[in-house]
mmCIF file of C-alpha atoms in Angstrom:
data_model
loop_
_atom_site.group_PDB
_atom_site.id
_atom_site.type_symbol
_atom_site.label_atom_id
_atom_site.label_comp_id
_atom_site.label_asym_id
_atom_site.label_seq_id
_atom_site.Cartn_x
_atom_site.Cartn_y
_atom_site.Cartn_z
ATOM 1 C CA MET U 1 -37.579 -98.207 45.907
ATOM 2 C CA ASN U 2 -39.964 -95.451 44.860
ATOM 3 C CA TYR U 3 -39.835 -91.991 46.374
ATOM 4 C CA VAL U 4 -43.171 -90.460 47.275
ATOM 5 C CA PRO U 5 -43.119 -86.747 47.935
ATOM 6 C CA SER U 6 -44.569 -85.627 51.210
ATOM 7 C CA THR U 7 -48.036 -84.163 51.100
ATOM 8 C CA THR U 8 -47.277 -81.770 53.929
ATOM 9 C CA THR U 9 -45.863 -78.459 52.890
ATOM 10 C CA MET U 10 -43.848 -76.166 55.055
ATOM 11 C CA ALA U 11 -44.924 -72.582 55.317
ATOM 12 C CA THR U 12 -42.386 -70.420 53.559
ATOM 13 C CA THR U 13 -41.240 -67.292 55.245
ATOM 14 C CA LYS U 14 -39.795 -64.502 53.189
ATOM 15 C CA LEU U 15 -37.220 -62.366 54.867
ATOM 16 C CA ARG U 16 -36.914 -58.864 53.578
ATOM 17 C CA LEU U 17 -33.879 -56.686 54.154
ATOM 18 C CA ASN U 18 -34.892 -53.244 55.339
ATOM 19 C CA ILE U 19 -32.468 -51.042 53.406
ATOM 20 C CA GLU U 20 -33.647 -47.845 55.077
ATOM 21 C CA GLU U 21 -32.997 -49.314 58.511
ATOM 22 C CA LEU U 22 -29.592 -50.582 57.379
ATOM 23 C CA ASN U 23 -28.679 -47.109 56.122
ATOM 24 C CA GLU U 24 -29.833 -45.497 59.380
ATOM 25 C CA ASP U 25 -27.788 -47.992 61.432
ATOM 26 C CA PHE U 26 -24.686 -47.276 59.334
ATOM 27 C CA PHE U 27 -24.958 -43.562 60.164
ATOM 28 C CA ASP U 28 -25.664 -43.999 63.907
ATOM 29 C CA ASP U 29 -23.164 -42.005 65.980
ATOM 30 C CA THR U 30 -21.310 -40.585 62.991
ATOM 31 C CA ARG U 31 -20.190 -37.096 62.009
ATOM 32 C CA LEU U 32 -19.990 -36.104 58.343
ATOM 33 C CA LEU U 33 -18.160 -33.171 56.815
ATOM 34 C CA GLY U 34 -18.511 -31.921 53.265
ATOM 35 C CA ILE U 35 -15.345 -30.370 51.847
ATOM 36 C CA THR U 36 -14.901 -28.256 48.742
ATOM 37 C CA ALA U 37 -11.282 -28.511 47.653
ATOM 38 C CA PRO U 38 -10.595 -28.832 43.917
ATOM 39 C CA VAL U 39 -7.380 -30.822 44.385
ATOM 40 C CA LYS U 40 -6.424 -34.406 43.589
ATOM 41 C CA ASN U 41 -7.391 -37.101 46.121
ATOM 42 C CA TYR U 42 -3.824 -38.058 46.897
ATOM 43 C CA GLN U 43 -2.737 -34.419 47.309
ATOM 44 C CA PHE U 44 -5.545 -33.743 49.773
ATOM 45 C CA CYS U 45 -4.758 -36.906 51.768
ATOM 46 C CA LEU U 46 -1.066 -36.024 51.794
ATOM 47 C CA GLN U 47 -1.906 -32.650 53.367
ATOM 48 C CA LEU U 48 -4.191 -34.288 55.957
ATOM 49 C CA ASN U 49 -1.478 -36.799 56.819
ATOM 50 C CA ASN U 50 1.493 -34.407 56.901
ATOM 51 C CA LEU U 51 -0.109 -31.320 58.407
ATOM 52 C CA LEU U 52 -2.789 -32.792 60.684
ATOM 53 C CA GLY U 53 -1.200 -36.133 61.626
ATOM 54 C CA TYR U 54 -3.703 -38.526 60.055
ATOM 55 C CA GLN U 55 -2.773 -41.741 58.254
ATOM 56 C CA PHE U 56 -5.219 -41.719 55.333
ATOM 57 C CA ARG U 57 -4.595 -44.589 52.909
ATOM 58 C CA LEU U 58 -6.594 -45.705 49.914
ATOM 59 C CA ASN U 59 -8.698 -48.755 50.790
ATOM 60 C CA PRO U 60 -9.656 -50.467 47.497
ATOM 61 C CA GLY U 61 -11.829 -52.944 49.436
ATOM 62 C CA LEU U 62 -14.193 -50.135 50.400
ATOM 63 C CA GLU U 63 -14.490 -48.562 46.937
ATOM 64 C CA ILE U 64 -18.114 -47.723 46.084
ATOM 65 C CA HIS U 65 -19.346 -49.012 42.739
ATOM 66 C CA LEU U 66 -22.497 -47.405 41.319
ATOM 67 C CA ARG U 67 -24.204 -48.165 38.049
ATOM 68 C CA ARG U 68 -26.021 -45.276 36.391
ATOM 69 C CA LYS U 69 -27.090 -44.686 32.813
ATOM 70 C CA GLU U 70 -25.699 -48.120 31.864
ATOM 71 C CA ARG U 71 -22.215 -47.067 33.003
ATOM 72 C CA SER U 72 -20.103 -47.961 35.998
ATOM 73 C CA TYR U 73 -18.737 -45.360 38.383
ATOM 74 C CA TYR U 74 -16.138 -45.977 41.088
ATOM 75 C CA PHE U 75 -15.773 -43.746 44.121
ATOM 76 C CA SER U 76 -12.577 -44.167 46.099
ATOM 77 C CA ILE U 77 -12.452 -44.198 49.887
ATOM 78 C CA TYR U 78 -9.430 -43.377 52.012
ATOM 79 C CA GLU U 79 -9.265 -44.653 55.581
ATOM 80 C CA SER U 80 -7.435 -43.497 58.711
ATOM 81 C CA LYS U 81 -7.790 -45.348 62.025
ATOM 82 C CA GLU U 82 -7.345 -43.561 65.342
ATOM 83 C CA PRO U 83 -4.822 -45.303 67.593
ATOM 84 C CA ASN U 84 -6.256 -46.710 70.838
ATOM 85 C CA SER U 85 -9.815 -46.018 69.713
ATOM 86 C CA PHE U 86 -12.621 -47.496 67.635
ATOM 87 C CA LEU U 87 -12.857 -44.245 65.686
ATOM 88 C CA VAL U 88 -12.167 -44.539 61.971
ATOM 89 C CA HIS U 89 -12.093 -41.658 59.509
ATOM 90 C CA TYR U 90 -13.300 -42.308 55.965
ATOM 91 C CA LEU U 91 -12.661 -39.824 53.178
ATOM 92 C CA TYR U 92 -14.874 -40.346 50.127
ATOM 93 C CA HIS U 93 -14.212 -38.715 46.794
ATOM 94 C CA ASN U 94 -17.646 -37.387 45.791
ATOM 95 C CA GLN U 95 -17.055 -37.252 42.033
ATOM 96 C CA PHE U 96 -16.084 -39.752 39.352
ATOM 97 C CA ASP U 97 -16.216 -39.071 35.614
ATOM 98 C CA GLY U 98 -18.989 -36.473 35.861
ATOM 99 C CA GLU U 99 -21.170 -38.405 38.334
ATOM 100 C CA TYR U 100 -21.553 -37.779 42.048
ATOM 101 C CA LEU U 101 -21.732 -40.169 44.970
ATOM 102 C CA LEU U 102 -24.109 -37.721 46.674
ATOM 103 C CA PRO U 103 -25.719 -35.691 43.865
ATOM 104 C CA GLU U 104 -27.372 -33.411 46.432
ATOM 105 C CA PHE U 105 -23.863 -32.163 47.318
ATOM 106 C CA LYS U 106 -22.354 -31.621 43.860
ATOM 107 C CA HIS U 107 -20.364 -28.664 45.172
ATOM 108 C CA MET U 108 -18.533 -30.908 47.667
ATOM 109 C CA ASP U 109 -15.387 -32.633 46.419
ATOM 110 C CA PHE U 110 -14.859 -34.798 49.498
ATOM 111 C CA LEU U 111 -17.019 -36.313 52.232
ATOM 112 C CA TRP U 112 -15.323 -37.031 55.558
ATOM 113 C CA LEU U 113 -17.172 -39.610 57.661
ATOM 114 C CA MET U 114 -16.148 -40.175 61.282
ATOM 115 C CA LYS U 115 -17.495 -43.492 62.543
ATOM 116 C CA GLY U 116 -16.982 -46.029 65.316
ATOM 117 C CA ASP U 117 -16.632 -43.806 68.369
ATOM 118 C CA LEU U 118 -17.969 -40.518 69.658
ATOM 119 C CA VAL U 119 -16.547 -37.346 68.139
ATOM 120 C CA ASP U 120 -17.498 -34.488 70.423
ATOM 121 C CA ASP U 121 -18.281 -30.973 69.206
ATOM 122 C CA ALA U 122 -14.891 -29.590 70.246
ATOM 123 C CA ARG U 123 -12.991 -32.249 68.273
ATOM 124 C CA CYS U 124 -15.255 -31.827 65.238
ATOM 125 C CA SER U 125 -14.743 -28.042 65.347
ATOM 126 C CA TRP U 126 -10.966 -28.528 65.553
ATOM 127 C CA ILE U 127 -11.053 -30.812 62.489
ATOM 128 C CA LYS U 128 -13.223 -28.368 60.521
ATOM 129 C CA GLN U 129 -10.979 -25.408 61.358
ATOM 130 C CA SER U 130 -7.791 -27.362 60.636
ATOM 131 C CA VAL U 131 -9.091 -28.517 57.251
ATOM 132 C CA ARG U 132 -10.210 -24.961 56.380
ATOM 133 C CA ASN U 133 -6.590 -23.853 56.808
ATOM 134 C CA LEU U 134 -5.240 -26.371 54.270
ATOM 135 C CA SER U 135 -4.118 -25.207 50.847
ATOM 136 C CA GLY U 136 -6.864 -25.388 48.221
ATOM 137 C CA VAL U 137 -9.745 -25.824 50.680
ATOM 138 C CA GLN U 138 -12.623 -23.463 49.937
ATOM 139 C CA LEU U 139 -15.374 -24.771 52.221
ATOM 140 C CA VAL U 140 -15.859 -27.174 55.129
ATOM 141 C CA ALA U 141 -19.366 -27.796 56.450
ATOM 142 C CA GLU U 142 -20.907 -30.368 58.736
ATOM 143 C CA LEU U 143 -23.718 -32.297 57.056
ATOM 144 C CA THR U 144 -26.641 -33.727 58.981
ATOM 145 C CA ASN U 145 -28.260 -37.093 58.311
ATOM 146 C CA GLU U 146 -31.457 -35.280 57.344
ATOM 147 C CA GLN U 147 -29.645 -33.458 54.530
ATOM 148 C CA ILE U 148 -28.399 -36.668 52.912
ATOM 149 C CA LYS U 149 -30.917 -37.996 50.401
ATOM 150 C CA ASN U 150 -28.752 -40.790 48.978
ATOM 151 C CA LYS U 151 -27.370 -42.316 52.195
ATOM 152 C CA GLY U 152 -27.261 -45.780 50.667
ATOM 153 C CA ASN U 153 -24.571 -44.637 48.223
ATOM 154 C CA MET U 154 -22.112 -44.215 51.101
ATOM 155 C CA VAL U 155 -22.726 -47.566 52.807
ATOM 156 C CA PHE U 156 -19.923 -50.084 52.299
#
């Protein structure tokens, strides 16, 4: 039996992923803090856990891998879930081996993303003030989506 290819061709549709839209969706209803604290990741998380009651743990599955200048860079992410809520706190380390996850914020050592549920202004202010009082913390500032040029670097 001979096979004869069909003369009808199907129209091909190309689907294109809109990265900008994906990045915007990721940051919908989030709050982001930039923190300057020249301390080790684990020391900072230990303070957050012991003094403020969070449960930050390293989540290797969320680690951000970037390739720049033919080298690989790995940015760790710590995670703390709020009980009885959809709110999850993510603490990114902004620096690895001389490179930055968000180069526009080189002066920030950590980026604290609150995602999954509404964080009102009062709660965000309490977090900022509490973090400011921790040992080694020099600066805590809320960052707006408009200030972040490299949003895609934070998407996991």
